[in-house]
Short mmCIF file of C-alpha atoms in Angstrom, two decimals:
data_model
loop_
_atom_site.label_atom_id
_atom_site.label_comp_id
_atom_site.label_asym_id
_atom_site.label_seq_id
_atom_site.Cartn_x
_atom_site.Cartn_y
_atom_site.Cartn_z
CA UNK A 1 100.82 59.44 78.80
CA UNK A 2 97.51 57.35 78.47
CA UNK A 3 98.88 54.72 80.73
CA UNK A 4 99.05 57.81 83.32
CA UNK A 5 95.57 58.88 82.65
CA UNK A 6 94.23 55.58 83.19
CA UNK A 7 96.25 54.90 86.23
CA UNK A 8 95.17 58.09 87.99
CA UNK A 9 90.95 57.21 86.40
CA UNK A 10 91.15 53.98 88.72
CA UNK A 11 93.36 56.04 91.64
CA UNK A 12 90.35 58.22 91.34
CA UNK A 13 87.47 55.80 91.52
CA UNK A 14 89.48 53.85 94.09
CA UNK A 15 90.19 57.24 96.46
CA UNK A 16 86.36 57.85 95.82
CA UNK A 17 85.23 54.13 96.76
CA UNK A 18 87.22 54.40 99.82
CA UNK A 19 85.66 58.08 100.55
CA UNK A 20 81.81 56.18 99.99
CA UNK A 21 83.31 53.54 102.42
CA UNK A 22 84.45 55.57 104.96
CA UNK A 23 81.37 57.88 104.65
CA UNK A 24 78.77 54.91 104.89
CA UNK A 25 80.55 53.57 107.82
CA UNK A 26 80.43 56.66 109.82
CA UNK A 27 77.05 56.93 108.83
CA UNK A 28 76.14 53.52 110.65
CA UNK A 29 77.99 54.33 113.67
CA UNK A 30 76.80 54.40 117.17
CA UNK A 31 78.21 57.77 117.60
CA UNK A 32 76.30 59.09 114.58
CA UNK A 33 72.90 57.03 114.54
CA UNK A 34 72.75 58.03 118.35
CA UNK A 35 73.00 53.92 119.20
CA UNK A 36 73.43 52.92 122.31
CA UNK A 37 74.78 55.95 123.58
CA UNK A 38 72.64 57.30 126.78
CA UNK A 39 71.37 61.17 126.00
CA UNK A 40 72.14 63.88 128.80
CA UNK A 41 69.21 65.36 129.73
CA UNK A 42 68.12 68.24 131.32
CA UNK A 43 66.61 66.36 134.42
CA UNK A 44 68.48 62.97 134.80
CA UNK A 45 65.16 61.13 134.74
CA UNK A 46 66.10 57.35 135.27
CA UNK A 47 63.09 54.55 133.42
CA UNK A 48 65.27 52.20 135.42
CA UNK A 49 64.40 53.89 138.91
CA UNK A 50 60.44 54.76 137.86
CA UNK A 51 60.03 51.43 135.97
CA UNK A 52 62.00 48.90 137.27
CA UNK A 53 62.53 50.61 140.89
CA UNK A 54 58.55 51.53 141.73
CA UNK A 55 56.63 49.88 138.84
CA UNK A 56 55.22 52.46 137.22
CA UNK A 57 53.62 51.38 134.01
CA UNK A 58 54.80 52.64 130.33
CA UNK A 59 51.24 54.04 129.57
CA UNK A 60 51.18 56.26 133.53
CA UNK A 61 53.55 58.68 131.99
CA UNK A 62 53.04 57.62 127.73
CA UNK A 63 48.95 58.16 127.96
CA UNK A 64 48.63 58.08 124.27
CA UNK A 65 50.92 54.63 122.98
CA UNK A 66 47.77 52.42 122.35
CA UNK A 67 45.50 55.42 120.70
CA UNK A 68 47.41 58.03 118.49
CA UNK A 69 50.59 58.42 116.22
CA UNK A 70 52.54 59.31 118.88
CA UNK A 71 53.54 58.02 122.52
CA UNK A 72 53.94 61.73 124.17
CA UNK A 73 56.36 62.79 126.53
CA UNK A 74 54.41 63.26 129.28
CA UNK A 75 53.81 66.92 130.94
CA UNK A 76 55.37 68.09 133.72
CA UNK A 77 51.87 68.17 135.70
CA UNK A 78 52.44 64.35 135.73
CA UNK A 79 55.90 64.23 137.49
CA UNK A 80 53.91 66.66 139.88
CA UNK A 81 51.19 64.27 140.55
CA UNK A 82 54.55 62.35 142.70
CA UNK A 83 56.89 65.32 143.06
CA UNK A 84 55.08 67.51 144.81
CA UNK A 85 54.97 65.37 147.68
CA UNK A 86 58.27 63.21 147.29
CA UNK A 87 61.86 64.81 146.60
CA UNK A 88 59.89 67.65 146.42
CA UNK A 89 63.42 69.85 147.74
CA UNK A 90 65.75 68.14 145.87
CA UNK A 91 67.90 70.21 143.52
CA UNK A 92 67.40 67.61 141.20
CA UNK A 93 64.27 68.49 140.14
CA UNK A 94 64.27 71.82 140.48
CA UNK A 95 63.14 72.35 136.97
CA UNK A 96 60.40 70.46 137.09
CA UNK A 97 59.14 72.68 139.89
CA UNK A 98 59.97 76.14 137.88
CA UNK A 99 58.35 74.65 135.05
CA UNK A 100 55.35 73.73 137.07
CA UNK A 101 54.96 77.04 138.48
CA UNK A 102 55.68 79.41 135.39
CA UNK A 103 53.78 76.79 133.06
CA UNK A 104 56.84 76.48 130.72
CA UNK A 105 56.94 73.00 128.87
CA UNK A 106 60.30 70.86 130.07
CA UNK A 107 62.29 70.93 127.04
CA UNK A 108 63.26 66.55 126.69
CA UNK A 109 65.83 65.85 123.97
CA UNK A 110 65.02 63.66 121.81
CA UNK A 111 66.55 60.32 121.56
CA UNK A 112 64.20 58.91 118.49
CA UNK A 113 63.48 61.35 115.87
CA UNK A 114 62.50 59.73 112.23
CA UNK A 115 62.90 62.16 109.13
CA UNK A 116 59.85 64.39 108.31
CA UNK A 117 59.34 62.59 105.42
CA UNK A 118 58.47 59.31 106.77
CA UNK A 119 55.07 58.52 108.30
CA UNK A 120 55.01 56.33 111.80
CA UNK A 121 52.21 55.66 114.52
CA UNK A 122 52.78 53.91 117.26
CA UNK A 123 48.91 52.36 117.88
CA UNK A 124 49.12 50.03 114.94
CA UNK A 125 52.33 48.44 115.91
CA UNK A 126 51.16 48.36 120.19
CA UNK A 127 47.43 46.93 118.73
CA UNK A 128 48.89 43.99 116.45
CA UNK A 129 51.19 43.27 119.27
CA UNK A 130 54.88 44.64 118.31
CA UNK A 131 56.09 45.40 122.14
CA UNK A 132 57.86 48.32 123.32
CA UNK A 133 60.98 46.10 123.72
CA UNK A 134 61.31 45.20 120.31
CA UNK A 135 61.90 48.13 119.09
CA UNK A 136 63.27 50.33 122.05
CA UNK A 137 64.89 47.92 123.91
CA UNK A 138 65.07 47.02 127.74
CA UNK A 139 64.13 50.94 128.36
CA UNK A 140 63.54 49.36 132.18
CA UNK A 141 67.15 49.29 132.66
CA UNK A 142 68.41 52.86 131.03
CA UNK A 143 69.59 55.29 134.02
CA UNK A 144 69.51 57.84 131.05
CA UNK A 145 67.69 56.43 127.61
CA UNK A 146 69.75 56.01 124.65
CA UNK A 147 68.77 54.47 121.70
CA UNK A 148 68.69 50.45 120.34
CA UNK A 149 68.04 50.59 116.98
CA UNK A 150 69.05 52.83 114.09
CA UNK A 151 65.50 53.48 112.87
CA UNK A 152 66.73 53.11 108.99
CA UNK A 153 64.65 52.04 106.76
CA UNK A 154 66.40 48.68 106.22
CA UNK A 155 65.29 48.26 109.60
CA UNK A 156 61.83 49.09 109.40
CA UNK A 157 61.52 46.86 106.64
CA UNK A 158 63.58 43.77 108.31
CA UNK A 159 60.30 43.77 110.36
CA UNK A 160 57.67 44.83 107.75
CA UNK A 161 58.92 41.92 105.11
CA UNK A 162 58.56 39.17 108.20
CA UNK A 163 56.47 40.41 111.47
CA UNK A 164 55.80 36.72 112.86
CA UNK A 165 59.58 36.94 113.81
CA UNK A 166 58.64 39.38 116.25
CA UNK A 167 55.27 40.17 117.05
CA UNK A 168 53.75 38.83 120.38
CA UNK A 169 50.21 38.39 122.02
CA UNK A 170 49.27 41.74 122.39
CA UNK A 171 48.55 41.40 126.35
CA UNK A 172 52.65 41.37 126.20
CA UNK A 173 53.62 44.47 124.42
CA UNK A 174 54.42 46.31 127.86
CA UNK A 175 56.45 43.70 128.77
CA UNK A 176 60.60 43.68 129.57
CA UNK A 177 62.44 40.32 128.83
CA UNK A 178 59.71 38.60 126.83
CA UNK A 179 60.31 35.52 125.35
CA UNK A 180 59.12 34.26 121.79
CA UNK A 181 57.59 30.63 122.45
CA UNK A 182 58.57 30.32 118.71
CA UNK A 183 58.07 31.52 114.76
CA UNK A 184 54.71 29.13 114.60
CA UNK A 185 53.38 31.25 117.40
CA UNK A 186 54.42 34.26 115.30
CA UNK A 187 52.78 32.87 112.18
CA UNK A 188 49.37 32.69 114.06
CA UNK A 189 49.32 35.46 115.32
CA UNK A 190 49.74 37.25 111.90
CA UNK A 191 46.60 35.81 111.05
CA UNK A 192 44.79 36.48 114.22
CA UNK A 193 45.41 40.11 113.77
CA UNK A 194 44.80 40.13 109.92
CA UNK A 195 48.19 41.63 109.10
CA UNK A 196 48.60 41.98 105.48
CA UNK A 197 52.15 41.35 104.66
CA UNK A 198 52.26 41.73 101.81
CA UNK A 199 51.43 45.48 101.38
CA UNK A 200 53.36 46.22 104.74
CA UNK A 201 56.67 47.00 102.29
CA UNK A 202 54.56 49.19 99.51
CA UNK A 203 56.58 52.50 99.38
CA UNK A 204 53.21 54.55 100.25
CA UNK A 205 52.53 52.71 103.68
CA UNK A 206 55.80 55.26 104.93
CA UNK A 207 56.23 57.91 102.56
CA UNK A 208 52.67 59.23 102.41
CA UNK B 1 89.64 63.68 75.12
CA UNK B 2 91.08 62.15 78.85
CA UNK B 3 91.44 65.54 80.35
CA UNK B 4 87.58 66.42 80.19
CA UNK B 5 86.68 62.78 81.30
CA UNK B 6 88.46 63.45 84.68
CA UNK B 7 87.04 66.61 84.76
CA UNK B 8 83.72 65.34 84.29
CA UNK B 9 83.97 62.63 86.76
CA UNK B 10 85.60 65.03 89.31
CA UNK B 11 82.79 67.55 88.97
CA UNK B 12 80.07 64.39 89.10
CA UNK B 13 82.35 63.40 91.86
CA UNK B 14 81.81 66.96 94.00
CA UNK B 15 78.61 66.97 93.24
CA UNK B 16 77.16 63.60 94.45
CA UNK B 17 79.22 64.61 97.99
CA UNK B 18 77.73 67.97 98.17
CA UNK B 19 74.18 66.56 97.39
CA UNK B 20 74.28 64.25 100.13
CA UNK B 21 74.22 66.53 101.93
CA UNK B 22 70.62 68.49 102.03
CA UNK B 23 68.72 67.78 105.04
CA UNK B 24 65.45 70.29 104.07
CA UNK B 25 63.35 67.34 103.94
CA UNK B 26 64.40 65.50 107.06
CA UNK B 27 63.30 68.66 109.27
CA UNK B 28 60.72 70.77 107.12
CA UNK B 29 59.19 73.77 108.26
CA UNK B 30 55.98 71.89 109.74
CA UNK B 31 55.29 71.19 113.26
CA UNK B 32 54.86 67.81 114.45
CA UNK B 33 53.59 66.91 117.92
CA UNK B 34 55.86 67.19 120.99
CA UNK B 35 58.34 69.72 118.97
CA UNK B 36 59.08 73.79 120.44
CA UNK B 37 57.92 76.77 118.52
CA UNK B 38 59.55 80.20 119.37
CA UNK B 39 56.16 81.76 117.51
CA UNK B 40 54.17 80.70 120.86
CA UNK B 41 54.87 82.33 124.52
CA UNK B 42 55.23 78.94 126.17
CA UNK B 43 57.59 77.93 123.04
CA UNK B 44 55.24 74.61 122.46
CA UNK B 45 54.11 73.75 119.48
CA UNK B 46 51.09 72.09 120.77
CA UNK B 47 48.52 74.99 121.50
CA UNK B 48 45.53 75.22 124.18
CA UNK B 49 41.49 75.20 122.71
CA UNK B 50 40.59 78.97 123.48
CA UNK B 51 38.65 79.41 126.24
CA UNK B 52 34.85 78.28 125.27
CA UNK B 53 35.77 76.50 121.98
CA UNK B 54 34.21 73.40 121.37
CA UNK B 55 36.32 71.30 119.13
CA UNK B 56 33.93 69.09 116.70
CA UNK B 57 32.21 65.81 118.46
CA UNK B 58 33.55 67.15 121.98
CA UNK B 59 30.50 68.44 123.09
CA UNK B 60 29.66 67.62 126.99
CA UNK B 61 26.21 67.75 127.23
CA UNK B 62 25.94 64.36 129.23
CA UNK B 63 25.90 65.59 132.75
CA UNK B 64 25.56 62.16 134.61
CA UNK B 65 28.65 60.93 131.97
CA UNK B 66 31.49 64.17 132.53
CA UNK B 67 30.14 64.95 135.59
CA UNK B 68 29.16 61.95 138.09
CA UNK B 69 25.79 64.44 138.97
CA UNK B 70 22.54 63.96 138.09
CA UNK B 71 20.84 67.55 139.24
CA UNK B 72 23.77 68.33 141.18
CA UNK B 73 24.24 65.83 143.36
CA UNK B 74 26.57 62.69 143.13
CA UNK B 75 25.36 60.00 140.96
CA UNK B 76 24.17 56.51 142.25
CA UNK B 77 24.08 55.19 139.07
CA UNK B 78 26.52 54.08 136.66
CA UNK B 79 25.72 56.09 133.59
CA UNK B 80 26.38 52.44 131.19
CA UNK B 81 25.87 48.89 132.25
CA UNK B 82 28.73 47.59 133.85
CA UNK B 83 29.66 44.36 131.91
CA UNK B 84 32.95 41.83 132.30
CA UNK B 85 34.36 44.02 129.68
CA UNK B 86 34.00 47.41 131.87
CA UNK B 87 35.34 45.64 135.06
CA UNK B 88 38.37 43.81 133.04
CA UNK B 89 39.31 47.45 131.52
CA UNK B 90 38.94 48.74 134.63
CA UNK B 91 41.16 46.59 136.36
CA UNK B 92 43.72 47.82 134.04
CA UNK B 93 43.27 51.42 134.11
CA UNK B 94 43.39 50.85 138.12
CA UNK B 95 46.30 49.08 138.00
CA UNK B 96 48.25 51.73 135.58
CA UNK B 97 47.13 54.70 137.32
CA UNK B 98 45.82 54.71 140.71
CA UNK B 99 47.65 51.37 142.36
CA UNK B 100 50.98 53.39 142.52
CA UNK B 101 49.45 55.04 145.45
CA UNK B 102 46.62 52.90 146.28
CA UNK B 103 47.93 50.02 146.37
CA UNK B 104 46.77 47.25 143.99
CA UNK B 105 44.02 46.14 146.69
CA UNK B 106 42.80 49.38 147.25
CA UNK B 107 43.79 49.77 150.67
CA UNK B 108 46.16 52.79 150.48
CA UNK B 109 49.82 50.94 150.56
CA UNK B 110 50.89 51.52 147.06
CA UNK B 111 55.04 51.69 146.54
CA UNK B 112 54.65 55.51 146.03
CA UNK B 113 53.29 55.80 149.43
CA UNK B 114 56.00 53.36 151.29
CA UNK B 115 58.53 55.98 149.35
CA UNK B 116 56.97 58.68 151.31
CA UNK B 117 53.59 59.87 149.88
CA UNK B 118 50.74 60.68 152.17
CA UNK B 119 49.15 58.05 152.99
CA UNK B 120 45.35 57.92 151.47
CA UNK B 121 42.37 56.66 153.41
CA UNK B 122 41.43 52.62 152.57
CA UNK B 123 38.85 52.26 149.98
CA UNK B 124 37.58 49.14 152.27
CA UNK B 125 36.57 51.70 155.11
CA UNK B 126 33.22 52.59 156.22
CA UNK B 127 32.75 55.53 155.47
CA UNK B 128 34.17 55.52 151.28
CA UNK B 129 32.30 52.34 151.00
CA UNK B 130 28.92 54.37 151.32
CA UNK B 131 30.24 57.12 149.02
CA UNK B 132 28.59 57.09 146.03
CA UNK B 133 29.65 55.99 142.68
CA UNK B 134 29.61 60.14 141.30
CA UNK B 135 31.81 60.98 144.54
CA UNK B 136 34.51 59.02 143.21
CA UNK B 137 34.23 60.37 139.92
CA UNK B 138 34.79 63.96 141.21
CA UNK B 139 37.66 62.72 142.77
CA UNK B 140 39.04 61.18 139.57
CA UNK B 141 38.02 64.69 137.73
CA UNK B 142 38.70 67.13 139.94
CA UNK B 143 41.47 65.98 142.56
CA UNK B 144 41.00 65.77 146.16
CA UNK B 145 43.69 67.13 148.55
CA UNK B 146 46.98 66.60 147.84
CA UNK B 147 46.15 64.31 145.00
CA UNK B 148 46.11 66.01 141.58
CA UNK B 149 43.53 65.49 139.10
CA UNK B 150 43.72 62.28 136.63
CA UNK B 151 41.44 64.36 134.05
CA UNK B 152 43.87 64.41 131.73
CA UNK B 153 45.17 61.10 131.59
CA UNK B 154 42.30 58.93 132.45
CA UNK B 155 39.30 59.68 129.75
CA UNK B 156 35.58 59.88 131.02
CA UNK B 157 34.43 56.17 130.08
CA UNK B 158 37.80 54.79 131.60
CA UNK B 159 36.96 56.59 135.27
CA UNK B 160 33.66 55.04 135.39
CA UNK B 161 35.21 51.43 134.87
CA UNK B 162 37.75 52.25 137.42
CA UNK B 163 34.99 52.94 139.67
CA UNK B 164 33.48 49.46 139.10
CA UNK B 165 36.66 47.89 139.71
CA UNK B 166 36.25 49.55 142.55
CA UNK B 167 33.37 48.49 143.47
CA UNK B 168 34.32 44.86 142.71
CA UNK B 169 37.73 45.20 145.34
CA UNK B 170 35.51 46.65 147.84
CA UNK B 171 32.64 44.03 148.11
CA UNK B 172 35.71 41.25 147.66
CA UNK B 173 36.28 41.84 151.18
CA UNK B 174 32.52 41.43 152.02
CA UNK B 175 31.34 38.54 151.00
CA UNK B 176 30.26 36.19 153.29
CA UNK B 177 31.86 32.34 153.07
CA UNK B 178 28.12 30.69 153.18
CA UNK B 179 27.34 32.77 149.87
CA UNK B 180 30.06 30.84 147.62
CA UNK B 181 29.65 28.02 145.28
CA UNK B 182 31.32 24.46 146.29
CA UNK B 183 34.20 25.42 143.77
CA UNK B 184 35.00 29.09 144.94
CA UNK B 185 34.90 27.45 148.59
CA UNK B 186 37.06 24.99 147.87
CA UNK B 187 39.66 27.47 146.25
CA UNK B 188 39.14 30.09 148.64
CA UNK B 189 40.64 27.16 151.54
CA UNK B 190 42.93 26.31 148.74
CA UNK B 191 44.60 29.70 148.40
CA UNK B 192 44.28 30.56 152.26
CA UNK B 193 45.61 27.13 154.28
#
């Protein structure tokens, strides 16, 4: 009898490591942490065609990257400030021009979205020279965007505990395809910008 | 004795799973910037100043600054000293937001307009080169045509550096050869063999 009840204890704790297993690993999957798989959007709106294709800077449509919290999506007045000239009969954007003419915000979905709980601005990280890239990845060649990066917190912190791995001058952060001269770069850089490393894991910098 | 163990680490079991599972604090009943809001009849959660509010330290009582007037008529002045700094920044706001159609020289060949846009007047031409520095302002502020206003994107003190870039691009393609240094001379032949 007891050597039954013991066997089916570690059966147990063995079924329930496996469930833990299985549960963290879907958890870290592409298909769950939205990774590399491009979003369908309401208006397939290609970076690779407005970036790559005309050279329209990050910061034309994102007006707010280098001053506030957030980057923005940007309204649909500013696809009109091109679109109601150009394509400006193509079914393709025909939302855009309902939108523009019953004043009814585009509805994006969204392809980052951090838990309420966690605190994140985007001018700290542009001004001390972390570029777009690093964290979103080569957004000049996504037809649709999807995501690079899981946005856990083990990621956050990779960064956080060792920035001079990836920051860069800040002249650079709108950049595609930079390349990191090296970590001694890096290292100076830290200092020039007076990042304090050492606080940048404190609990209280992203759960405020 | 055994029984209740199982049944205790069953039950702990269930109950780590099931707790794993509240999301109430990843999406809390706030609204953040750039989210929708059925409580609002454009369903955005970011809402419009009412008409006349003046939100704290947004007061516009600088006419020559928001305006490009002085008395109502365009400005001649700058309303700040125009320094390296003010050019440099606006040779970036330029580049960002008016080159796409303007072309990065200024003369009105930008890749929007080679995809079709109407075609705007040079900058370099007679006539905008006597405009003054308010007139483009307006332009900036206000729209002109069938371009749309850059109010919203391009803030007050960033217009009037664009309009010293401007400036700078304009008399670039004025100056005359006798007026250089040695050194610009010699890289002017340099660039142009």
């Amino acid at each position: 009898m007891k050597v039954v009840s013991r066997a089916s204890i570690v059966a147990f704790l063995l079924v329930l490591a496996l469930l833990v297993w299985v549960g963290s690993s879907i958890y870290r999957a592409g298909y769950t942490t939205g990774v590399g798989v491009p979003r369908e959007q309401p208006i397939p709106f290609s970076h690779e065609h407005h970036v790559s294709g005309l050279g329209i800077s990050c910061e034309y449509c994102h007006v707010s990257v280098t001053e506030a919290s957030f980057a923005g999506i940007p309204p649909t007045y500013t696809c009109m400030t091109c679109h109601s000239q150009i394509w400006n009969t193509s079914p393709m954007l025909a939302a855009v021009r309902t939108s523009a003419a019953t004043g009814k915000p585009l509805t994006w979905i969204r392809v980052h979205d951090l838990p309420d709980f966690t605190y994140f601005n985007h001018s700290i990280h542009v001004n001390k020279g972390v570029g777009c890239e690093t964290c979103h990845g080569p957004v000049d060649r996504m037809p649709l965007t999807w995501r690079v990066n899981t946005l856990f917190m083990s990621w956050c912190l990779e960064c956080h505990r060792a920035p001079e791995k990836f920051i860069r001058p800040r002249e650079e952060v709108f950049t595609m395809n930079w390349k990191a001269a090296g970590t001694e770069e890096g290292k100076e850089l830290v200092k020039k910008y007076g990042i304090a490393v050492q606080q940048l894991s404190d609990c209280s910098i992203c759960h405020r | 004795m055994s029984q209740r163990l199982i049944h205790s680490i069953v039950v702990s079991g269930l109950v780590l799973l099931l707790s794993g599972c509240h999301l109430d604090m990843y999406d809390q009943p706030k609204n953040p910037p750039l989210t929708s809001n059925a409580f609002s009849s454009d369903s955005s959660s970011a809402r419009p100043l009412p008409e006349g509010v003046v939100a704290r330290g947004h007061a516009r009582t600088d006419e020559l600054l928001y305006t490009g007037k002085t008395q109502g008529k365009f400005s001649v002045f700058f309303p700040f000293p125009v320094t390296e700094r003010v050019l440099r920044r606006g040779q970036d706001r330029f580049n960002t937001f008016c080159s796409p159609c303007h072309g990065r020289l200024g003369d009105g060949n930008g890749m929007i307009v080679q995809r079709g846009f109407p075609r705007p007047r040079s900058f370099h031409n007679d006539t905008l080169r006597a405009e003054p520095p308010g007139y483009y302002f307006d332009v900036i502020t206000n729209g002109f045509g069938r371009m749309y206003s850059y109010a919203a994107s391009v803030k007050p003190e960033d217009r009037w550096a664009i309009i010293a870039y401007i400036r700078a691009l304009q008399l670039s393609r004025r100056v005359p050869v006798e007026t250089l240094s040695p050194d610009e001379r010699a890289l002017l032949i340099r660039n142009n063999p």
